[in-house]
Short mmCIF file of C-alpha atoms and ligand atoms in Angstrom, two decimals:
data_model
loop_
_atom_site.label_atom_id
_atom_site.label_comp_id
_atom_site.label_asym_id
_atom_site.label_seq_id
_atom_site.Cartn_x
_atom_site.Cartn_y
_atom_site.Cartn_z
CA UNK L 1 -76.76 130.78 233.07
CA UNK L 2 -78.75 131.79 230.39
CA UNK L 3 -79.42 134.01 227.27
CA UNK L 4 -76.87 137.01 226.95
CA UNK L 5 -76.30 139.08 223.84
CA UNK L 6 -72.48 139.18 222.25
CA UNK L 7 -71.30 142.20 220.82
CA UNK L 8 -67.95 142.28 218.71
CA UNK L 9 -66.40 145.81 218.92
CA UNK L 10 -65.60 146.85 215.50
CA UNK L 11 -62.16 148.88 214.46
CA UNK L 12 -61.68 150.26 217.78
CA UNK L 13 -59.83 146.96 218.92
CA UNK L 14 -57.13 148.26 216.49
CA UNK L 15 -56.49 151.70 218.37
CA UNK L 16 -53.90 150.69 220.38
CA UNK L 17 -53.34 152.63 223.64
CA UNK L 18 -56.48 154.40 222.82
CA UNK L 19 -58.44 151.34 223.10
CA UNK L 20 -59.22 151.93 226.60
CA UNK L 21 -61.03 155.05 226.06
CA UNK L 22 -62.78 153.77 223.32
CA UNK L 23 -63.86 150.63 224.94
CA UNK L 24 -65.30 153.09 227.79
CA UNK L 25 -67.30 155.28 224.97
CA UNK L 26 -68.76 151.92 223.64
CA UNK L 27 -69.83 150.77 227.04
CA UNK L 28 -71.28 154.22 228.40
CA UNK L 29 -73.19 154.28 225.05
CA UNK L 30 -74.58 150.65 225.30
CA UNK L 31 -75.58 151.18 228.87
CA UNK L 32 -77.19 154.57 227.98
CA UNK L 33 -79.12 152.75 225.24
CA UNK L 34 -80.30 149.86 227.34
CA UNK L 35 -81.21 152.15 230.26
CA UNK L 36 -84.27 153.04 228.40
CA UNK L 37 -85.28 149.37 227.82
CA UNK L 38 -84.70 148.01 231.31
CA UNK L 39 -81.85 146.54 233.78
CA UNK L 40 -79.01 145.08 232.13
CA UNK L 41 -75.63 144.01 233.27
CA UNK L 42 -73.03 145.35 230.44
CA UNK L 43 -69.26 144.51 230.84
CA UNK L 44 -66.50 143.55 228.54
CA UNK L 45 -63.68 140.70 228.17
CA UNK L 46 -61.38 139.78 225.19
CA UNK L 47 -62.51 142.48 222.81
CA UNK L 48 -66.55 141.05 223.41
CA UNK L 49 -69.07 143.30 225.14
CA UNK L 50 -71.40 141.01 227.35
CA UNK L 51 -74.90 142.00 228.26
CA UNK L 52 -77.10 140.31 230.36
CA UNK L 53 -80.63 140.96 231.49
CA UNK L 54 -80.43 142.02 235.40
CA UNK L 55 -84.47 141.85 236.09
CA UNK L 56 -87.04 139.04 235.16
CA UNK L 57 -88.65 140.15 231.94
CA UNK L 58 -85.96 142.48 230.88
CA UNK L 59 -86.77 142.53 226.89
CA UNK L 60 -83.86 140.88 225.32
CA UNK L 61 -85.61 141.15 221.85
CA UNK L 62 -85.76 145.17 222.39
CA UNK L 63 -82.40 145.29 223.70
CA UNK L 64 -80.68 143.24 220.64
CA UNK L 65 -82.91 145.38 217.92
CA UNK L 66 -81.51 148.64 219.67
CA UNK L 67 -78.45 147.62 220.12
CA UNK L 68 -77.89 146.60 216.12
CA UNK L 69 -77.96 150.72 215.84
CA UNK L 70 -75.14 151.26 218.12
CA UNK L 71 -72.20 152.60 216.70
CA UNK L 72 -68.68 150.76 216.97
CA UNK L 73 -70.14 147.21 217.12
CA UNK L 74 -69.38 144.58 213.84
CA UNK L 75 -71.24 141.92 215.01
CA UNK L 76 -73.98 140.72 217.35
CA UNK L 77 -75.38 137.52 218.22
CA UNK L 78 -77.73 136.20 220.99
CA UNK L 79 -76.30 133.57 222.80
CA UNK L 80 -76.78 131.05 225.67
CA UNK L 81 -74.45 130.76 228.14
CA UNK L 82 -73.31 127.65 230.58
CA UNK L 83 -70.57 126.08 232.23
CA UNK L 84 -67.13 125.15 230.09
CA UNK L 85 -68.01 121.28 230.08
CA UNK L 86 -68.61 119.47 227.18
CA UNK L 87 -71.74 117.54 228.17
CA UNK L 88 -73.38 121.03 229.23
CA UNK L 89 -72.37 122.65 226.15
CA UNK L 90 -73.94 119.97 223.94
CA UNK L 91 -77.38 120.21 226.08
CA UNK L 92 -77.44 123.61 225.66
CA UNK L 93 -77.14 123.44 222.05
CA UNK L 94 -80.07 120.78 221.77
CA UNK L 95 -82.44 123.31 224.01
CA UNK L 96 -81.03 126.60 222.38
CA UNK L 97 -80.67 125.61 219.04
CA UNK L 98 -82.68 122.61 218.66
CA UNK L 99 -85.76 124.13 216.61
CA UNK L 100 -82.81 125.59 213.90
CA UNK L 101 -81.38 122.35 213.77
CA UNK L 102 -84.37 120.16 213.07
CA UNK L 103 -85.57 123.05 210.39
CA UNK L 104 -81.80 123.52 208.59
CA UNK L 105 -81.15 121.14 205.17
CA UNK L 106 -77.43 120.88 206.90
CA UNK L 107 -75.62 121.72 209.67
CA UNK L 108 -71.52 122.26 211.15
CA UNK L 109 -70.48 122.69 214.77
CA UNK L 110 -67.66 125.40 214.96
CA UNK L 111 -65.72 126.43 217.92
CA UNK L 112 -63.71 129.11 219.00
CA UNK L 113 -61.43 128.52 222.02
CA UNK L 114 -60.13 131.50 224.05
CA UNK L 115 -59.72 129.68 227.02
CA UNK L 116 -56.81 127.30 226.71
CA UNK L 117 -57.10 125.61 229.88
CA UNK L 118 -60.09 123.97 228.35
CA UNK L 119 -59.69 120.31 227.96
CA UNK L 120 -60.31 119.54 224.20
CA UNK L 121 -59.08 121.66 221.31
CA UNK L 122 -61.62 123.50 219.46
CA UNK L 123 -61.75 120.95 216.57
CA UNK L 124 -62.09 117.94 219.04
CA UNK L 125 -65.10 119.56 220.74
CA UNK L 126 -66.63 120.85 217.18
CA UNK L 127 -66.46 117.09 216.25
CA UNK L 128 -67.77 115.70 219.67
CA UNK L 129 -70.62 117.93 219.51
CA UNK L 130 -71.02 117.52 215.93
CA UNK L 131 -71.40 113.83 216.31
CA UNK L 132 -73.75 113.91 219.31
CA UNK L 133 -76.07 116.34 217.42
CA UNK L 134 -76.21 114.33 214.09
CA UNK L 135 -77.18 111.17 216.54
CA UNK L 136 -80.00 113.30 217.97
CA UNK L 137 -81.24 115.09 214.54
CA UNK L 138 -80.73 112.24 211.95
CA UNK L 139 -82.39 114.36 209.75
CA UNK L 140 -79.80 116.98 209.15
CA UNK L 141 -76.80 115.80 207.55
CA UNK L 142 -73.00 117.47 208.71
CA UNK L 143 -71.79 119.28 205.79
CA UNK L 144 -68.47 121.06 206.84
CA UNK L 145 -68.05 122.60 203.45
CA UNK L 146 -71.32 124.47 202.95
CA UNK L 147 -73.78 123.89 205.79
CA UNK L 148 -77.55 125.44 206.11
CA UNK L 149 -76.83 126.24 209.66
CA UNK L 150 -73.71 126.67 211.97
CA UNK L 151 -73.53 126.01 215.49
CA UNK L 152 -71.10 128.10 216.99
CA UNK L 153 -69.36 127.57 220.52
CA UNK L 154 -67.19 129.95 222.10
CA UNK L 155 -65.41 128.65 224.98
CA UNK L 156 -64.47 132.17 226.92
CA UNK L 157 -62.76 132.88 230.01
CA UNK L 158 -66.30 133.03 231.96
CA UNK L 159 -68.53 130.58 230.34
CA UNK L 160 -69.10 128.68 227.06
CA UNK L 161 -71.71 130.11 224.89
CA UNK L 162 -73.44 128.30 222.18
CA UNK L 163 -75.05 130.74 219.42
CA UNK L 164 -76.10 130.71 215.59
CA UNK L 165 -75.14 132.81 213.21
CA UNK L 166 -73.82 136.92 214.22
CA UNK L 167 -75.98 139.88 212.42
CA UNK L 168 -74.18 142.79 211.48
CA UNK L 169 -74.27 145.55 213.68
CA UNK L 170 -73.97 149.29 212.53
CA UNK L 171 -70.35 149.51 212.35
CA UNK L 172 -68.04 153.19 212.58
CA UNK L 173 -66.65 154.24 215.67
CA UNK L 174 -68.51 154.71 219.05
CA UNK L 175 -70.36 158.21 219.44
CA UNK L 176 -68.02 160.53 221.27
CA UNK L 177 -64.59 159.33 221.03
CA UNK L 178 -63.78 161.26 217.77
CA UNK L 179 -65.06 164.81 219.40
CA UNK L 180 -67.91 167.28 218.39
CA UNK L 181 -69.01 168.67 215.38
CA UNK L 182 -71.86 171.47 214.32
CA UNK L 183 -74.20 169.32 211.97
CA UNK L 184 -76.53 171.78 209.75
CA UNK L 185 -80.01 169.84 209.48
CA UNK L 186 -82.70 171.01 207.12
CA UNK L 187 -85.77 169.10 206.43
CA UNK L 188 -84.25 167.66 203.41
CA UNK L 189 -83.05 164.32 202.33
CA UNK L 190 -79.30 164.89 202.53
CA UNK L 191 -78.28 166.33 205.97
CA UNK L 192 -80.00 163.43 207.37
CA UNK L 193 -77.70 161.24 206.01
CA UNK L 194 -74.54 163.56 206.01
CA UNK L 195 -75.23 163.50 209.91
CA UNK L 196 -75.61 159.85 210.15
CA UNK L 197 -72.50 159.33 208.60
CA UNK L 198 -69.91 161.62 210.44
CA UNK L 199 -71.67 160.43 213.71
CA UNK L 200 -70.66 156.67 212.60
CA UNK L 201 -67.27 158.05 212.70
CA UNK L 202 -67.19 158.69 216.43
CA UNK L 203 -68.42 162.43 216.41
CA UNK L 204 -71.15 163.79 218.81
CA UNK L 205 -73.09 165.98 216.72
CA UNK L 206 -74.80 169.41 217.85
CA UNK L 207 -77.60 169.75 214.95
CA UNK L 208 -78.60 173.19 214.07
CA UNK L 209 -81.46 174.31 212.01
CA UNK L 210 -82.17 177.62 210.48
CA UNK L 211 -85.48 178.34 210.87
CA UNK L 212 -87.71 181.17 208.95
CA UNK L 213 -90.90 181.36 210.15
CA UNK L 214 -93.78 182.54 209.07
CA UNK L 215 -91.85 181.88 205.47
CA UNK L 216 -91.00 178.15 206.87
CA UNK L 217 -94.08 176.69 208.67
CA UNK L 218 -94.21 175.32 212.51
CA UNK L 219 -94.95 171.87 210.53
CA UNK L 220 -91.53 172.13 208.51
CA UNK L 221 -89.90 172.71 212.43
CA UNK L 222 -91.75 169.88 213.91
CA UNK L 223 -90.56 167.59 210.81
CA UNK L 224 -86.50 168.75 211.30
CA UNK L 225 -87.07 167.64 215.50
CA UNK L 226 -88.73 164.42 213.97
CA UNK L 227 -85.73 163.94 211.80
CA UNK L 228 -83.56 164.72 214.88
CA UNK L 229 -85.37 162.15 217.10
CA UNK L 230 -84.85 159.51 214.45
CA UNK L 231 -81.08 160.33 214.49
CA UNK L 232 -80.88 160.21 218.02
CA UNK L 233 -81.17 156.36 218.08
CA UNK L 234 -77.82 155.83 216.36
CA UNK L 235 -76.20 159.25 217.06
CA UNK L 236 -76.91 159.38 220.72
CA UNK L 237 -78.97 161.88 222.95
CA UNK L 238 -78.20 165.61 221.24
CA UNK L 239 -79.34 169.28 221.70
CA UNK L 240 -81.09 170.83 218.44
CA UNK L 241 -80.46 174.33 218.12
CA UNK L 242 -82.91 176.06 216.01
CA UNK L 243 -81.91 179.79 214.70
CA UNK L 244 -84.43 182.32 213.95
CA UNK L 245 -83.39 183.13 210.47
CA UNK L 246 -86.48 185.22 209.10
CA UNK L 247 -84.72 188.44 209.78
CA UNK L 248 -81.54 187.83 208.06
CA UNK L 249 -83.30 186.54 205.02
CA UNK L 250 -85.54 189.88 204.79
CA UNK L 251 -82.29 191.88 204.86
CA UNK L 252 -81.06 189.96 202.47
CA UNK L 253 -84.11 189.96 200.32
CA UNK L 254 -84.25 193.86 200.79
CA UNK L 255 -80.91 195.55 200.68
CA UNK L 256 -78.60 192.55 198.32
CA UNK L 257 -78.48 192.38 194.48
CA UNK L 258 -80.77 188.81 193.92
CA UNK L 259 -78.53 186.72 192.19
CA UNK L 260 -76.63 186.70 195.28
CA UNK L 261 -79.44 186.07 197.83
CA UNK L 262 -78.58 182.10 198.07
CA UNK L 263 -74.55 182.63 198.41
CA UNK L 264 -74.92 185.23 201.26
CA UNK L 265 -77.52 183.33 203.11
CA UNK L 266 -75.49 180.32 203.02
CA UNK L 267 -72.50 182.50 204.37
CA UNK L 268 -74.77 183.45 207.19
CA UNK L 269 -75.27 180.06 207.97
CA UNK L 270 -71.68 179.26 208.32
CA UNK L 271 -71.19 182.39 210.54
CA UNK L 272 -73.72 180.91 212.90
CA UNK L 273 -72.67 177.25 212.87
CA UNK L 274 -69.39 178.62 213.28
CA UNK L 275 -70.12 180.52 216.32
CA UNK L 276 -72.24 177.90 217.84
CA UNK L 277 -69.56 175.28 217.17
CA UNK L 278 -66.73 177.83 219.22
CA UNK L 279 -69.23 178.10 222.16
CA UNK L 280 -70.22 174.73 222.36
CA UNK L 281 -66.42 172.80 221.95
CA UNK L 282 -67.38 171.70 218.72
CA UNK L 283 -64.60 171.53 216.02
CA UNK L 284 -66.04 171.22 212.81
CA UNK L 285 -69.18 171.73 210.64
CA UNK L 286 -70.72 169.12 208.85
CA UNK L 287 -73.55 169.82 206.37
CA UNK L 288 -75.28 167.51 202.87
CA UNK L 289 -73.80 169.20 200.41
CA UNK L 290 -73.12 167.36 197.05
CA UNK L 291 -71.46 168.77 193.94
CA UNK L 292 -73.26 170.14 191.37
CA UNK L 293 -76.98 169.19 193.09
CA UNK L 294 -77.86 172.79 193.37
CA UNK L 295 -76.33 176.04 192.15
CA UNK L 296 -74.72 177.03 195.48
CA UNK L 297 -73.06 173.52 194.89
CA UNK L 298 -70.63 174.58 192.40
CA UNK L 299 -66.90 174.41 193.82
CA UNK L 300 -67.11 178.22 193.17
CA UNK L 301 -70.02 178.69 195.37
CA UNK L 302 -68.55 176.37 197.89
CA UNK L 303 -65.49 178.24 198.01
CA UNK L 304 -67.55 181.79 198.60
CA UNK L 305 -69.56 179.89 201.24
CA UNK L 306 -66.74 178.52 203.05
CA UNK L 307 -64.48 181.97 202.98
CA UNK L 308 -66.20 183.06 206.19
CA UNK L 309 -65.34 179.82 208.05
CA UNK L 310 -61.93 178.96 210.21
CA UNK L 311 -63.46 175.28 210.81
CA UNK L 312 -63.34 172.51 208.39
CA UNK L 313 -66.66 171.65 206.77
CA UNK L 314 -67.04 167.97 206.62
CA UNK L 315 -69.08 167.03 203.54
CA UNK L 316 -69.82 163.44 203.67
CA UNK L 317 -71.93 163.07 200.59
CA UNK L 318 -70.17 165.63 198.16
CA UNK L 319 -69.22 162.85 195.72
CA UNK L 320 -72.37 160.88 196.06
CA UNK L 321 -75.41 160.06 193.51
CA UNK L 322 -78.58 161.41 194.70
CA UNK L 323 -79.80 157.37 194.29
CA UNK L 324 -76.93 156.65 196.68
CA UNK L 325 -77.96 159.19 199.22
CA UNK L 326 -81.61 158.18 198.87
CA UNK L 327 -80.85 154.66 199.61
CA UNK L 328 -78.78 155.20 202.72
CA UNK L 329 -81.58 157.59 203.91
CA UNK L 330 -83.94 154.48 203.59
CA UNK L 331 -81.81 152.65 205.13
CA UNK L 332 -81.26 154.70 208.35
CA UNK L 333 -85.09 155.29 208.42
CA UNK L 334 -85.29 159.33 207.15
CA UNK L 335 -86.39 159.23 204.12
CA UNK L 336 -90.13 158.97 204.55
CA UNK L 337 -89.86 161.80 206.89
CA UNK L 338 -87.63 164.03 204.41
CA UNK L 339 -90.06 163.73 201.59
CA UNK L 340 -92.62 165.45 203.46
CA UNK L 341 -93.79 168.31 201.28
CA UNK L 342 -92.36 171.48 203.54
CA UNK L 343 -90.45 174.23 202.69
CA UNK L 344 -86.91 174.57 203.67
CA UNK L 345 -85.52 178.57 204.15
CA UNK L 346 -83.63 177.45 201.18
CA UNK L 347 -87.05 177.96 198.94
CA UNK L 348 -87.33 181.37 200.23
CA UNK L 349 -86.80 184.36 197.98
CA UNK L 350 -84.86 182.00 195.96
CA UNK L 351 -83.03 184.23 192.97
CA UNK L 352 -84.30 183.47 189.48
CA UNK L 353 -80.51 183.35 188.35
CA UNK L 354 -78.18 182.32 190.94
CA UNK L 355 -74.74 183.31 190.48
CA UNK L 356 -72.92 179.44 189.67
CA UNK L 357 -69.60 180.92 189.42
CA UNK L 358 -69.18 183.58 191.99
CA UNK L 359 -66.29 185.55 192.83
CA UNK L 360 -65.30 186.59 196.27
CA UNK L 361 -64.93 190.14 196.25
CA UNK L 362 -68.17 190.06 194.34
CA UNK L 363 -70.17 188.46 196.93
CA UNK L 364 -68.47 190.36 199.79
CA UNK L 365 -69.61 193.57 197.69
CA UNK L 366 -73.16 192.25 197.76
CA UNK L 367 -73.14 191.61 201.51
CA UNK L 368 -71.67 194.89 202.17
CA UNK L 369 -75.31 196.58 202.81
CA UNK L 370 -75.86 194.29 205.91
CA UNK L 371 -74.58 194.85 209.38
CA UNK L 372 -73.42 191.19 209.72
CA UNK L 373 -72.24 191.19 212.90
CA UNK L 374 -75.46 192.50 214.51
CA UNK L 375 -77.68 190.26 212.49
CA UNK L 376 -75.40 187.33 213.79
CA UNK L 377 -75.54 188.33 217.45
CA UNK L 378 -79.53 188.78 217.09
CA UNK L 379 -80.08 185.36 215.64
CA UNK L 380 -77.75 183.29 218.15
CA UNK L 381 -79.74 185.48 221.00
CA UNK L 382 -82.97 183.90 219.84
CA UNK L 383 -81.84 180.28 219.66
CA UNK L 384 -84.23 177.55 220.92
CA UNK L 385 -82.79 174.63 222.02
CA UNK L 386 -84.50 171.20 221.95
CA UNK L 387 -83.49 168.07 223.86
CA UNK L 388 -83.41 165.16 221.32
CA UNK L 389 -83.78 161.17 222.75
CA UNK L 390 -85.01 158.23 221.10
CA UNK L 391 -88.11 156.62 222.22
P1 LIG D 1 -80.90 168.78 202.06
O1 LIG D 1 -81.91 167.62 201.47
O2 LIG D 1 -79.93 168.41 203.29
O3 LIG D 1 -81.55 170.10 202.61
P2 LIG D 1 -79.99 169.96 199.75
O4 LIG D 1 -79.58 169.29 198.32
O5 LIG D 1 -81.36 170.64 199.53
O6 LIG D 1 -79.79 169.12 201.20
P3 LIG D 1 -79.29 172.84 200.29
O7 LIG D 1 -80.60 173.12 199.99
O8 LIG D 1 -78.54 173.67 199.38
O9 LIG D 1 -79.48 171.04 199.39
O10 LIG D 1 -78.03 172.89 201.63
C1 LIG D 1 -77.26 172.29 201.54
C2 LIG D 1 -76.78 171.88 203.08
O11 LIG D 1 -77.26 172.94 203.77
C3 LIG D 1 -77.78 171.01 203.52
O12 LIG D 1 -77.47 169.67 203.53
C4 LIG D 1 -77.64 171.35 205.02
O13 LIG D 1 -76.56 170.69 205.60
C5 LIG D 1 -77.66 172.49 205.09
N1 LIG D 1 -78.88 173.27 205.26
C6 LIG D 1 -79.64 173.86 204.26
N2 LIG D 1 -80.83 174.76 204.48
C7 LIG D 1 -80.97 174.28 206.17
C8 LIG D 1 -81.38 174.97 207.37
N3 LIG D 1 -82.63 175.57 207.06
N4 LIG D 1 -81.25 174.41 208.62
C9 LIG D 1 -80.01 173.80 208.71
N5 LIG D 1 -79.23 173.47 207.65
C10 LIG D 1 -79.39 173.95 206.08
MG1 LIG D 2 -82.50 171.70 201.32
#
C-alpha cells in the first residue's frame, strides 16, 4: 500500500438526498480530469474521494496539482496508506514524513479514527506514535499547543493513512450539478472571472463570444479561445460558440441614432445568447457586468438590455470593485491573457455620448429601423463552434 491522494468533499456532503448525485458528478469530473494525466483509480468512501495510481510512473504530482482546481473539493492531501496496525503506522510515519519531522521546529500527532473497531482510541494512538517519534527525532520537540508540523493519522475502513497538513481545494460545487448557463465571454478582464464564479457554483457553461471581423481581429478571437482554454481547467470541457456580429453592428451604425448604439448592440447580444441557451438546454445567461463601470452598466441601461430576455441574467461581479476583480483574475490565471491589447466589439462604433439613463420606449423606437428577427437568424446561422479542453 502506498502513495495516495485523499480528497475531502465540500458543501456537497450537506445536500441530503441529492448527495449521491453530487458525489457521482464529482467522481466523474475527477476521473475526466485525471484521464489526461494517466491511469488512476478513483473511488469514494466516508465522504472522502480516494485517488490511487493504477500504473507505474503515473504522475501523482501532476494529478495533485490538477485536482487543486476541481470544484467541489475543499481539501486535498497526499498520504501514505498502510495496514491498520500501530507499529506499521509508526514505521510509515517515519518513512513518509521523516524529512519533514527532522526539519520541523516542533510537532504533534493528530489521529482521526472512523473505524471504531481499531483497538486503540485516537488519543492512545496519537500518544503512542508521538512518543515513539520523539525518541527517533530527539531534536524535534513535541508541542501539542502550537506545533510547527502535524503528523495526521486516519484510521478508516479500508486502511490507515499517514499525511501532513492538507492544502485547500478550489471549493464550490461539482460542475454539472447545478445545470447549464450561457456565459458571455469577451476578451476583457471581467467575463472570465464571472464565468469562473458561476462554474464554481456547479454550473456547466457554454461560453459565447460575439465577433466583429474585420473590426475586431483574428487575434482578438484567438485571445478569447485561449481564455476559454484556461477556463476549461476548472470549468471542465466546454464548447465556445463564436457568433458573427459584424452585420448587426453595421446595421446599427447605419440605421440607429448614435447615442443608442451600445444599448441596441447589447440587446442583440442578449437575444442571441437566449436563443443559444434555449437551443442547448441552458437556463440562465452569465455576464461580467459591474454596476457603474461603463455607460451600459447603469441600472437603467441594464434594465433596457435585459428587457429582451425571459431567462435570468447572473452577474456575479455586479457589486465588486475593479481591484477585487483583478485580483481574482490573477488568482485564476486569466489576467495576463485578458490584458493583451486586442479590441473587443464593444469598442467598435462606440457612441461619443452614450445614453446612460435610457427609457425602454426610446430604445425600442431607436431599434425599430432594424429587422431584428432576420439579423438574429442570420447570426445564429453563422455560428462557429470550438471545443475547449485543458492541456
Ligand atoms: P469584460 O471585461 O468582461 O469585457 P467590460 O467591463 O468590458 O467586461 P462590457 O464591455 O460592457 O464590460 O461588457 C459587459 C459584459 O458583456 C462582459 O463582461 C461580457 O460578459 C459581455 N460581453 C461584452 N463584449 C462581449 C463579446 N464581444 N462577446 C461576448 N460577450 C461580451
Ligand atoms: Mg469588455
